[in-house]
mmCIF file of C-alpha atoms in Angstrom:
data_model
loop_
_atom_site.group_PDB
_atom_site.id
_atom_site.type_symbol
_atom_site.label_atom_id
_atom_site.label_comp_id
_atom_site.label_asym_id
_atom_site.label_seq_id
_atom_site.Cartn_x
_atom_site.Cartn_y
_atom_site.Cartn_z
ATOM 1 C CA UNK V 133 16.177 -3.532 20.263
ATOM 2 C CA UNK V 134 20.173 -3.340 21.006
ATOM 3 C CA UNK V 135 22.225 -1.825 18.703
ATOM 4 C CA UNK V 136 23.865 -5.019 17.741
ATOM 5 C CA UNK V 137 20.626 -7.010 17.686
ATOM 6 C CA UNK V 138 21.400 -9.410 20.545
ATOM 7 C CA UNK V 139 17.607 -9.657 21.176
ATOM 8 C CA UNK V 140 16.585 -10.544 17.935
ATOM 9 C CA UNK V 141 16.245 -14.387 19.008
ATOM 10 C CA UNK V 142 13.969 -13.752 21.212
ATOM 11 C CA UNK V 143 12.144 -11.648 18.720
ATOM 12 C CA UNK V 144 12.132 -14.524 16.313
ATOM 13 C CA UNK V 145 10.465 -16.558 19.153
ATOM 14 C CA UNK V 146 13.401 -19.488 19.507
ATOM 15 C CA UNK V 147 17.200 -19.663 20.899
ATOM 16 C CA UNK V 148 19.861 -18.758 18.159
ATOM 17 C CA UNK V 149 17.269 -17.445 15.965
ATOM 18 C CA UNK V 150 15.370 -20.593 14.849
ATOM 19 C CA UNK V 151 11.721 -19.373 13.912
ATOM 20 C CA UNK V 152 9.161 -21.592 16.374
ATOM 21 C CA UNK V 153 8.394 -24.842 14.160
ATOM 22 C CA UNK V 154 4.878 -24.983 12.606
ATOM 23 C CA UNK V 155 4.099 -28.956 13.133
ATOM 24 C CA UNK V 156 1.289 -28.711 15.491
ATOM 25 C CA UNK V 157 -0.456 -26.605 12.433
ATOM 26 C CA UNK V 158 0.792 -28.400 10.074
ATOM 27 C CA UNK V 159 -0.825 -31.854 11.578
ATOM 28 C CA UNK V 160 -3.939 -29.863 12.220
ATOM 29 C CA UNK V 161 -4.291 -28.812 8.647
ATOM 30 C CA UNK V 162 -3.491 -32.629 7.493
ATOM 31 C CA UNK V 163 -5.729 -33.645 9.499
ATOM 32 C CA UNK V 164 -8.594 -31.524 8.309
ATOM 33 C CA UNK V 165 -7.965 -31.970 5.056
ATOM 34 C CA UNK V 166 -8.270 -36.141 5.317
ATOM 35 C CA UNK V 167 -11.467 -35.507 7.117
ATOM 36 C CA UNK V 168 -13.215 -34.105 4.429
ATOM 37 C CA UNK V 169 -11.923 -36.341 2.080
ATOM 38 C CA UNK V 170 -13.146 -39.309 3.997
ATOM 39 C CA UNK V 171 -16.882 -37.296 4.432
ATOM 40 C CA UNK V 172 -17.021 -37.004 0.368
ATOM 41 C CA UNK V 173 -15.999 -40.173 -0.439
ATOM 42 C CA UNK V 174 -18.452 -42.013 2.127
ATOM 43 C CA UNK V 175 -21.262 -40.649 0.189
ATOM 44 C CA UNK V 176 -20.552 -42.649 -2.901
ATOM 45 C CA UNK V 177 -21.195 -45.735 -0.563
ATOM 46 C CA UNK V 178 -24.569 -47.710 -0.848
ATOM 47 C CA UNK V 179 -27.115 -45.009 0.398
ATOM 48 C CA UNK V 180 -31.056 -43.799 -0.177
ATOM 49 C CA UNK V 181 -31.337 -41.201 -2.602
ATOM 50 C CA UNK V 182 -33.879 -39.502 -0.455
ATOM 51 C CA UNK V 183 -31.329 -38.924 2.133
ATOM 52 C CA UNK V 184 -29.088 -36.676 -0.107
ATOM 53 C CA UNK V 185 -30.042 -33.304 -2.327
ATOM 54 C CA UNK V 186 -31.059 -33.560 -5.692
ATOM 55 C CA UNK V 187 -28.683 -31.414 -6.929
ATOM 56 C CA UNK V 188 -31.115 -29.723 -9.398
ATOM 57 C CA UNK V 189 -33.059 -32.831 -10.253
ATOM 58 C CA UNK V 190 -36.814 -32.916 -9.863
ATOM 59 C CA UNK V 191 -38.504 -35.431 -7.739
ATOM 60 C CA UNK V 192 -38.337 -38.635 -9.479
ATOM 61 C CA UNK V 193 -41.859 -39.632 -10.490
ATOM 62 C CA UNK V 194 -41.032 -43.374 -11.860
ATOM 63 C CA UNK V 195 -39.712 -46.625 -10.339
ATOM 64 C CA UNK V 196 -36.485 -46.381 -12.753
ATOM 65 C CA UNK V 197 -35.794 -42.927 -11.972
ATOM 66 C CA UNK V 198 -33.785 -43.142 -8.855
ATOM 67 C CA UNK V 199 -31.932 -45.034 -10.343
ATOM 68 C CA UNK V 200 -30.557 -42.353 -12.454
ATOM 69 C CA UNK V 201 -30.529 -39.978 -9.526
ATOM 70 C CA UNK V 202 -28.465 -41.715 -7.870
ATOM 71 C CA UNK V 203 -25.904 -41.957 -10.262
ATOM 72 C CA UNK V 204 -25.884 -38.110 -10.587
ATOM 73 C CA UNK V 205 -25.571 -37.813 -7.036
ATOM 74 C CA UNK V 206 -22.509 -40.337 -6.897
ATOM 75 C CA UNK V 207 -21.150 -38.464 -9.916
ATOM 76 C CA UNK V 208 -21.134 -35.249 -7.394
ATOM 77 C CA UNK V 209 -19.711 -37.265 -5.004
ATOM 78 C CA UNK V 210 -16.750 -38.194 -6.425
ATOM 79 C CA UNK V 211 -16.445 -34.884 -8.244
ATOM 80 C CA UNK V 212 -16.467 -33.325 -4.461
ATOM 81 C CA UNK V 213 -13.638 -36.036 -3.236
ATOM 82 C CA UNK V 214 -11.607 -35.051 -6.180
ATOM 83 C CA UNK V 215 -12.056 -31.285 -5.491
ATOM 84 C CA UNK V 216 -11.522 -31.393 -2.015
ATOM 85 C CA UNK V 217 -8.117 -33.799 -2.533
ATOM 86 C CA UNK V 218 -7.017 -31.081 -5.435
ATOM 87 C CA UNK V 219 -7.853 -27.923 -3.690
ATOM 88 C CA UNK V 220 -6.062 -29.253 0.026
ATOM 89 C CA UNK V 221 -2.816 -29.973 -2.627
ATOM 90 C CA UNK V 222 -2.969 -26.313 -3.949
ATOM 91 C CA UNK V 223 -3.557 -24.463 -0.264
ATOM 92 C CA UNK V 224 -0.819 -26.981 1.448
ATOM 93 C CA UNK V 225 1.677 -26.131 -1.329
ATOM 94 C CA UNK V 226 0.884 -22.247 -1.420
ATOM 95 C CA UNK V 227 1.117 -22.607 2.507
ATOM 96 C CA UNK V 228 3.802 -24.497 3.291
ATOM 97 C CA UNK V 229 6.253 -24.105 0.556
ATOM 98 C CA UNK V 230 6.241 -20.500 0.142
ATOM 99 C CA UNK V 231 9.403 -18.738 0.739
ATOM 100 C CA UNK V 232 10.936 -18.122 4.146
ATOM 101 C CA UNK V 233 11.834 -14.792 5.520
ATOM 102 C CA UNK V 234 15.019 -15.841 7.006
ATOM 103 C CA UNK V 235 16.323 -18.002 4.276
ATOM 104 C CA UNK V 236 17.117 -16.832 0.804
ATOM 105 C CA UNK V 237 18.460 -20.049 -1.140
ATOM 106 C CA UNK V 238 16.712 -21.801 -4.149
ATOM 107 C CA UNK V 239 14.761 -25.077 -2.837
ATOM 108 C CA UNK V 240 15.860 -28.377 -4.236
ATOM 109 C CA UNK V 241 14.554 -29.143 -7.914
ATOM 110 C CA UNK V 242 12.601 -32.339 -8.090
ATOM 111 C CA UNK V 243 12.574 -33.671 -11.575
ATOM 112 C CA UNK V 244 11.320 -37.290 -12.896
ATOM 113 C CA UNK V 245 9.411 -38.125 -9.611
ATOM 114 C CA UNK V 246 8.514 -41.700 -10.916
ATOM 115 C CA UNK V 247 6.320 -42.511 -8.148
ATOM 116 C CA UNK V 248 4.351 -39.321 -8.771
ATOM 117 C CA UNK V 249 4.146 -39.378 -12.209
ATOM 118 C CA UNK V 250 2.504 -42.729 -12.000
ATOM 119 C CA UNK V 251 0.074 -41.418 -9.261
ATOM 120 C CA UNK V 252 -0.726 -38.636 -10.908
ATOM 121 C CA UNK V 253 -1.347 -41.000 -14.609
ATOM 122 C CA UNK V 254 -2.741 -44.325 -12.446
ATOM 123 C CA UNK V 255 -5.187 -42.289 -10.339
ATOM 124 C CA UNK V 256 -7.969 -40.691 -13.115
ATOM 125 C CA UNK V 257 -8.045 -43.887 -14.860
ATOM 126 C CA UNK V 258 -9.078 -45.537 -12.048
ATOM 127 C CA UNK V 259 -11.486 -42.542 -11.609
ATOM 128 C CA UNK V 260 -13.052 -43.164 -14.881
ATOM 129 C CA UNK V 261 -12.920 -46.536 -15.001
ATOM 130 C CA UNK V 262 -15.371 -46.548 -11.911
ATOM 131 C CA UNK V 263 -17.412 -43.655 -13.585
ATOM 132 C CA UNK V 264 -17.772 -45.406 -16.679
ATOM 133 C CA UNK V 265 -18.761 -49.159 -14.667
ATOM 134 C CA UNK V 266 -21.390 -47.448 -12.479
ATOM 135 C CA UNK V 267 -22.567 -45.693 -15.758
ATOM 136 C CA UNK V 268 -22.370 -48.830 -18.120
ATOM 137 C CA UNK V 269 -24.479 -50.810 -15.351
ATOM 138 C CA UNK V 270 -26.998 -48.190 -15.139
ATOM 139 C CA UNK V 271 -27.622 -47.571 -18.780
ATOM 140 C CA UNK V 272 -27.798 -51.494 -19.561
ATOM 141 C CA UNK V 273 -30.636 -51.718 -16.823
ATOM 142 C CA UNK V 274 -32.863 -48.532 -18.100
ATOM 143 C CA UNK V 275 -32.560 -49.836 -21.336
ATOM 144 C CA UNK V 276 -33.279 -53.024 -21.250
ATOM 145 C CA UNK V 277 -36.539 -54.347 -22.238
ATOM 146 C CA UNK V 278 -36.595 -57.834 -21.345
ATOM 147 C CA UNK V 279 -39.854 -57.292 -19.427
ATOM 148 C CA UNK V 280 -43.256 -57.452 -21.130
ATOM 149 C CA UNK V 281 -44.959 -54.261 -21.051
ATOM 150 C CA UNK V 282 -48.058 -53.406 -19.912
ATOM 151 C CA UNK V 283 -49.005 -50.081 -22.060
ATOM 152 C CA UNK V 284 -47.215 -49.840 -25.463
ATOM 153 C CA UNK V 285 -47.297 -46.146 -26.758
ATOM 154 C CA UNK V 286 -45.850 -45.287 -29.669
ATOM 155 C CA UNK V 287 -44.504 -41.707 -29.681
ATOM 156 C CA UNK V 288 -44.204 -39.749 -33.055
ATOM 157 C CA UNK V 289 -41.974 -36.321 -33.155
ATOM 158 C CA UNK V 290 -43.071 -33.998 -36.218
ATOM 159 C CA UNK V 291 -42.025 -30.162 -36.473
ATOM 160 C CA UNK V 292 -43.422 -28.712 -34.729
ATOM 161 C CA UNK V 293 -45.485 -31.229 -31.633
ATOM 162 C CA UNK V 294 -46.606 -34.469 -31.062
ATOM 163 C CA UNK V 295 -48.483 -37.784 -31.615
ATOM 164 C CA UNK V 296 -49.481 -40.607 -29.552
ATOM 165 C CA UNK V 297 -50.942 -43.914 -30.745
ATOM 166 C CA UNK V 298 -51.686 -45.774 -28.200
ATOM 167 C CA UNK V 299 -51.347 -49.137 -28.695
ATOM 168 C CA UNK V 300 -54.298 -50.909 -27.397
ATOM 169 C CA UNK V 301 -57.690 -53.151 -27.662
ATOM 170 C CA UNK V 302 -59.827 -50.124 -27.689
ATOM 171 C CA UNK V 303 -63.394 -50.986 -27.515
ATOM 172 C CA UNK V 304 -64.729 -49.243 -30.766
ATOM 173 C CA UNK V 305 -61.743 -49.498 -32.809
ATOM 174 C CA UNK V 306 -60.902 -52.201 -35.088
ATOM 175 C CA UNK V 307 -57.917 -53.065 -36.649
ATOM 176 C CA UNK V 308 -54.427 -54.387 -35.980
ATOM 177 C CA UNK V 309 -51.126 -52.675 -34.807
ATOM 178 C CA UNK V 310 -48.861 -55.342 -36.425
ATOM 179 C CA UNK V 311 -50.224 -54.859 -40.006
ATOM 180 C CA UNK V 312 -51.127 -51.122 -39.840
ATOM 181 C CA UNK V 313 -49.806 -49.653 -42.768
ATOM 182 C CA UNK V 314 -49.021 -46.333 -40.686
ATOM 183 C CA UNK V 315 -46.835 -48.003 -37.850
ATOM 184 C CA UNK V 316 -44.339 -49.802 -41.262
ATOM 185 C CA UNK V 317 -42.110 -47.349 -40.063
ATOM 186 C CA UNK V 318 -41.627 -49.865 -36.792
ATOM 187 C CA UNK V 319 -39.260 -52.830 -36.636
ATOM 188 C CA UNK V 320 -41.001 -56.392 -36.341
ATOM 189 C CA UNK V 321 -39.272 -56.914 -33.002
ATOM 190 C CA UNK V 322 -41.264 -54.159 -31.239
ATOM 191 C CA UNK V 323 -44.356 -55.576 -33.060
ATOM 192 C CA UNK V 324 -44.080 -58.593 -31.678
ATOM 193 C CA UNK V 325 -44.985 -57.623 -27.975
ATOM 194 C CA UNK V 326 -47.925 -55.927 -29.339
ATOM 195 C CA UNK V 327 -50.973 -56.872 -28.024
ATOM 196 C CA UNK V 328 -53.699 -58.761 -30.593
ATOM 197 C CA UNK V 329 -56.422 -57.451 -32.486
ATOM 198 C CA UNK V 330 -54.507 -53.937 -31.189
ATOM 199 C CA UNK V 331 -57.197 -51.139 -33.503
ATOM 200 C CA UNK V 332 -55.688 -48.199 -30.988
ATOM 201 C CA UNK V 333 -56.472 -44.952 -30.723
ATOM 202 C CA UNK V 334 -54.247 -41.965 -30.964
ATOM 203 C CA UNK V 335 -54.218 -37.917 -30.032
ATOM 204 C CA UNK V 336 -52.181 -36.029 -31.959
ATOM 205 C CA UNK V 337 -51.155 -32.152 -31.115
ATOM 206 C CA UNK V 338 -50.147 -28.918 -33.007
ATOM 207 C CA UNK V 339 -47.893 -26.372 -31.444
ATOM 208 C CA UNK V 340 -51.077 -24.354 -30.135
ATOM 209 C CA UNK V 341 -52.863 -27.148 -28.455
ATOM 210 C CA UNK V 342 -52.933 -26.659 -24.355
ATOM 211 C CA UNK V 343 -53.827 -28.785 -21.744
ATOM 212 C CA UNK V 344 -57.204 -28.417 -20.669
ATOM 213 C CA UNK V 345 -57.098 -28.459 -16.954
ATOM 214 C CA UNK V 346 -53.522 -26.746 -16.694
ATOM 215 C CA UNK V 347 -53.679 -24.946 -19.518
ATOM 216 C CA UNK V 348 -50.070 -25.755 -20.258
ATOM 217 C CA UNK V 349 -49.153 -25.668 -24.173
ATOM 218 C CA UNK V 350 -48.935 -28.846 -25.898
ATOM 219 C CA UNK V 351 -50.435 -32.403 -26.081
ATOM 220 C CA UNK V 352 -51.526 -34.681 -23.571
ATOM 221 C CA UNK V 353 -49.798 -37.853 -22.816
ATOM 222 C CA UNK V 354 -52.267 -40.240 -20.402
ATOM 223 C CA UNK V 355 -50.766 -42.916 -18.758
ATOM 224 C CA UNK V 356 -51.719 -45.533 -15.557
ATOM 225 C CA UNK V 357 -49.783 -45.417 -12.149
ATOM 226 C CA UNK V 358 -48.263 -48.590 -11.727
ATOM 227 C CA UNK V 359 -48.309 -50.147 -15.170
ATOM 228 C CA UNK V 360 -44.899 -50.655 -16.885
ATOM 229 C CA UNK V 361 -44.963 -48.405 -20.213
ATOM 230 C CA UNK V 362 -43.073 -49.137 -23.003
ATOM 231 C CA UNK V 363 -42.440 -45.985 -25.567
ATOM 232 C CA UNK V 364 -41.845 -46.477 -28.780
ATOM 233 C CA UNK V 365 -40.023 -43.258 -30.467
ATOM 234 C CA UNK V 366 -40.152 -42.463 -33.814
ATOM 235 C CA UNK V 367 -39.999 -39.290 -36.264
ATOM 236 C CA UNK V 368 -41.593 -38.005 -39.723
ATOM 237 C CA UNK V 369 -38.536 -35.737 -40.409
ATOM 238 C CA UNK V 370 -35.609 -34.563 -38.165
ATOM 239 C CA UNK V 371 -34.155 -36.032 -34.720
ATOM 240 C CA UNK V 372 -36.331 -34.722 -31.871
ATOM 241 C CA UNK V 373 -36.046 -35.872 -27.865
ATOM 242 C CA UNK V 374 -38.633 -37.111 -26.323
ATOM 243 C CA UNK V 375 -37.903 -35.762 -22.296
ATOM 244 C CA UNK V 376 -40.610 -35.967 -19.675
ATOM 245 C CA UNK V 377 -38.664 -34.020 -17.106
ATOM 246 C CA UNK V 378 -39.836 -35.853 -13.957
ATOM 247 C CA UNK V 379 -38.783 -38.859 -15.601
ATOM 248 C CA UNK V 380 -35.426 -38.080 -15.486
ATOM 249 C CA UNK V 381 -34.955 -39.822 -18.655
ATOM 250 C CA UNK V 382 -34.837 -38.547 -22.292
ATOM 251 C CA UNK V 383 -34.056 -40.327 -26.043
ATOM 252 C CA UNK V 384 -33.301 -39.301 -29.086
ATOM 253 C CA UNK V 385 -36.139 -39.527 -31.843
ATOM 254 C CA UNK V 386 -34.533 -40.285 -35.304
ATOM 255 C CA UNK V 387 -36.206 -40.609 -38.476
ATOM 256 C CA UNK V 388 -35.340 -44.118 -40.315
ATOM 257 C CA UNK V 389 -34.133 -45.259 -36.922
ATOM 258 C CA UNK V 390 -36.181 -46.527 -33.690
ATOM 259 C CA UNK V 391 -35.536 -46.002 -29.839
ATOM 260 C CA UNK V 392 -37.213 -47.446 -26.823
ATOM 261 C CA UNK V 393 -37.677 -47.312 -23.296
ATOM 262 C CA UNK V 394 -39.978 -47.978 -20.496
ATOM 263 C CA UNK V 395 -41.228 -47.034 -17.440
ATOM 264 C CA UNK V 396 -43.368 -47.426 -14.360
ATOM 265 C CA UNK V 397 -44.586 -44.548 -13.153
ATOM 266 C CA UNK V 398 -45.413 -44.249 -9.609
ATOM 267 C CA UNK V 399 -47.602 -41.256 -8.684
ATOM 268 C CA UNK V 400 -50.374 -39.545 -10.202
ATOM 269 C CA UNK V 401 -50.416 -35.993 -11.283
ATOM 270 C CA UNK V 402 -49.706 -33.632 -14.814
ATOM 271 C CA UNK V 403 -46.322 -33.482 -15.785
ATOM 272 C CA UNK V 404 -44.220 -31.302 -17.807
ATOM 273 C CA UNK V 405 -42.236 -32.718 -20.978
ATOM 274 C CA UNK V 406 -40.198 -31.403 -23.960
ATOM 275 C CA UNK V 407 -38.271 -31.600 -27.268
ATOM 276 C CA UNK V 408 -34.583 -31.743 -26.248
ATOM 277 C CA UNK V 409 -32.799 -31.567 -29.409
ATOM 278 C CA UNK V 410 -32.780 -28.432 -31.323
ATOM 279 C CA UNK V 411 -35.029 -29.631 -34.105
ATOM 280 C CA UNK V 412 -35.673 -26.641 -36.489
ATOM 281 C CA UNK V 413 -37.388 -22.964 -36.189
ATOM 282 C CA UNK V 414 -40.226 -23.650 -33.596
ATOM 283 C CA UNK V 415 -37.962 -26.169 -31.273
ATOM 284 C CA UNK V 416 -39.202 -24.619 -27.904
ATOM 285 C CA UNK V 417 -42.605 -24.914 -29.206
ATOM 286 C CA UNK V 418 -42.484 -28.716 -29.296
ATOM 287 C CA UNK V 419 -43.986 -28.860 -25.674
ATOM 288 C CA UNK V 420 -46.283 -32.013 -24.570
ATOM 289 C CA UNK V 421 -47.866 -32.736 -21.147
ATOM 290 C CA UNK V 422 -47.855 -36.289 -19.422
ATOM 291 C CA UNK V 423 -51.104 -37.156 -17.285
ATOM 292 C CA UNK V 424 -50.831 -40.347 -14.672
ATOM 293 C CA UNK V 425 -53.969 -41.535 -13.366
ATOM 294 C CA UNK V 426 -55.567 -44.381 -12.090
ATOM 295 C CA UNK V 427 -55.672 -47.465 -14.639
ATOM 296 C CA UNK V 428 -59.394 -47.149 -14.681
ATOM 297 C CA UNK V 429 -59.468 -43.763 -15.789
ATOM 298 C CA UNK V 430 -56.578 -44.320 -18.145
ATOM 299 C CA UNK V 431 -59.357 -47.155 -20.193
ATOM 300 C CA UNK V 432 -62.064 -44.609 -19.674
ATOM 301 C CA UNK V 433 -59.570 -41.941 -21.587
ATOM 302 C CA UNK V 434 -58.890 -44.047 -24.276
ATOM 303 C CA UNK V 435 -62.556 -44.857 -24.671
ATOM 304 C CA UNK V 436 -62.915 -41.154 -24.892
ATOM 305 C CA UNK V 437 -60.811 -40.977 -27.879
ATOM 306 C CA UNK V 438 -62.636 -43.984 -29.895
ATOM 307 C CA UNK V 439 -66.221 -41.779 -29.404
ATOM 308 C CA UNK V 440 -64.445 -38.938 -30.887
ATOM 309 C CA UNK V 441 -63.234 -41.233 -33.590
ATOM 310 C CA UNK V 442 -59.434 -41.145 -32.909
ATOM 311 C CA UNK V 443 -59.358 -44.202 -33.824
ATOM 312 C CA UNK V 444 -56.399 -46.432 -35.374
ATOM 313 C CA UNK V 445 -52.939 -44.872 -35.511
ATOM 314 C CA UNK V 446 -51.392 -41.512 -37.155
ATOM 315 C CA UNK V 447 -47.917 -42.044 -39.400
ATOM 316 C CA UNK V 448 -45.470 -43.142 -37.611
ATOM 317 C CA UNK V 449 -42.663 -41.930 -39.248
ATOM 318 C CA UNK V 450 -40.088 -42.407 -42.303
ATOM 319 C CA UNK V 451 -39.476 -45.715 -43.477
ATOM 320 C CA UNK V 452 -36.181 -47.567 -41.912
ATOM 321 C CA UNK V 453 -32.855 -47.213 -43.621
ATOM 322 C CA UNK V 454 -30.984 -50.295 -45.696
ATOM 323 C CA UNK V 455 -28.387 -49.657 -42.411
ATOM 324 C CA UNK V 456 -30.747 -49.388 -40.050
ATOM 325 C CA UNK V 457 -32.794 -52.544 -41.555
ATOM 326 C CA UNK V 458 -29.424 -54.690 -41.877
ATOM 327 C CA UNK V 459 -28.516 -53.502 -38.215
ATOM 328 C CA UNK V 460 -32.193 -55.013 -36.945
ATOM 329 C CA UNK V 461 -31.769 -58.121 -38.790
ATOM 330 C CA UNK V 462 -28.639 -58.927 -37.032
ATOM 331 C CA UNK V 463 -29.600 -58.485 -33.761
ATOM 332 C CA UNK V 464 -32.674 -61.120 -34.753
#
């Protein structure tokens, strides 16, 4: 270098000093950045479940489960546009407005940026506005129970396992389901898709019952592949959650108060389920197992129960609240 620094331009890579302008990697950048913007939104478009990871989800083992896949995979969708559109803002800004080595003066101060400010408030309403629709929608459909059911089993949380009465014309058992003293504890609207002359049969577990063929800890839940399931929750003492983890669908279990859902389930196997609401001392010992077989052997099981005289139902749980009693008259 000469003494006076008359080669310093040429140093600094342009005539008079001017640094080389950064465009080209500025557009590249840009250009990178709206790429993978438009890649993480286009996966919240109409698309097969199958064709994307589950994200931590098991295989769904119902027809309403991917359903509810689907919505956590569009929920990680849109979380991954909005990370991608918040992390390019933080690297272009830390990039491309840091201070220059050849110029010392303070930038210009932007305050009251109206049209930002708006963005900024606009933007994650719309976000959750579209959440909360795709949600909403969702829900409404796994919930609803407009369809006749084919199985009616009426679930019953108690510290520290589970009972099932099964809700059926067993051959052996006589009775009826919608003037059992033990199922009081269930509104007259579920009643009324019970099936007649309904005796049922029931299996009811303790904390150190196991699964005979698995030997997994808990009661046994049988069910038939293909038949549309309608459970019935309801509790002898604190809020439990019934969660068959396959399922991908879990309720609350309140005493006073009663929760439904159904289900079709759609392939055969032993399944793992569980209390999800911390329920008392021995919560992780409320463990259950669900069974789907054939619809044959599913009448051949509950046959099985009436020659062991399980017959007719176990408690179903505390009696419904004034509220809760004033709330199901309304919706009559």
């Amino acid at each position: 270098m000469s003494p006076n620094g008359s080669d310093l331009p040429h140093a600094l890579g342009g005539a008079g000093g001017t640094p080389t302008p950064q465009r080209p990697m500025r557009r590249k950048l840009l250009q990178a950045l709206t790429a993978g913007l438009v890649l993480a939104t286009a996966s919240g478009c109409s698309y097969n479940w199958e064709d994307f990871p589950r994200l931590g989800m098991p295989t769904p083992t119902t027809e309403e489960a991917p359903r509810i896949l689907s919505l956590w995979q569009g929920s990680w969708a849109a979380a991954l546009a909005t990370g991608v559109l918040v992390w390019g803002l933080i690297l272009w800004s830390a990039f491309f407005h840091r201070r220059s080595r050849t110029k010392v003066e303070v930038p210009p101060q932007t305050r009251y940026n109206m049209p930002i400010e708006a963005l900024y408030t606009v933007v994650p309403l719309i976000i959750v506005s579209v959440l909360f629709y795709f949600t909403a929608r969702d829900e409404s459909e796994l919930l609803s129970l407009d369809k006749k059911p084919d199985v009616t089993v009426n679930v019953v949380g108690y510290q520290w396992s589970w009972g099932f009465n099964y809700v059926e014309d067993v051959e052996g058992s006589n009775g009826d389901a919608k003037t059992d003293k033990n199922l009081d504890a269930i509104p007259q609207r579920f009643k009324d898709d019970f099936p007649a002359n309904a005796g049922g049969v029931y299996d009811a577990g303790t904390p150190g019952s196991e699964n005979p063929q698995t030997g997994n800890p808990g009661p046994t839940l049988w069910l038939p592949k293909g038949k549309t399931v309608r459970f019935v929750l309801t509790s002898r003492d604190v809020i439990h959650s019934f969660w068959v983890v396959p399922f991908l669908m879990k309720q609350d279990v309140i005493p006073g108060h009663t929760n439904s859902f159904q289900v079709t389930p759609n392939k055969e196997g032993t399944f793992l389920g569980k209390c999800a609401e911390l329920c008392g001392v021995d919560h992780s010992r409320m463990l259950f197992n669900v069974k789907v077989v054939s619809p044959e052997r599913y009448e051949a099981h509950l046959r099985e129960l009436a020659e062991k005289g399980q017959t007719g139902y176990v408690p179903a749980g505390i009696e419904q609240t004034d509220h809760e009693k004033n709330r199901e008259t309304n919706q009559l």
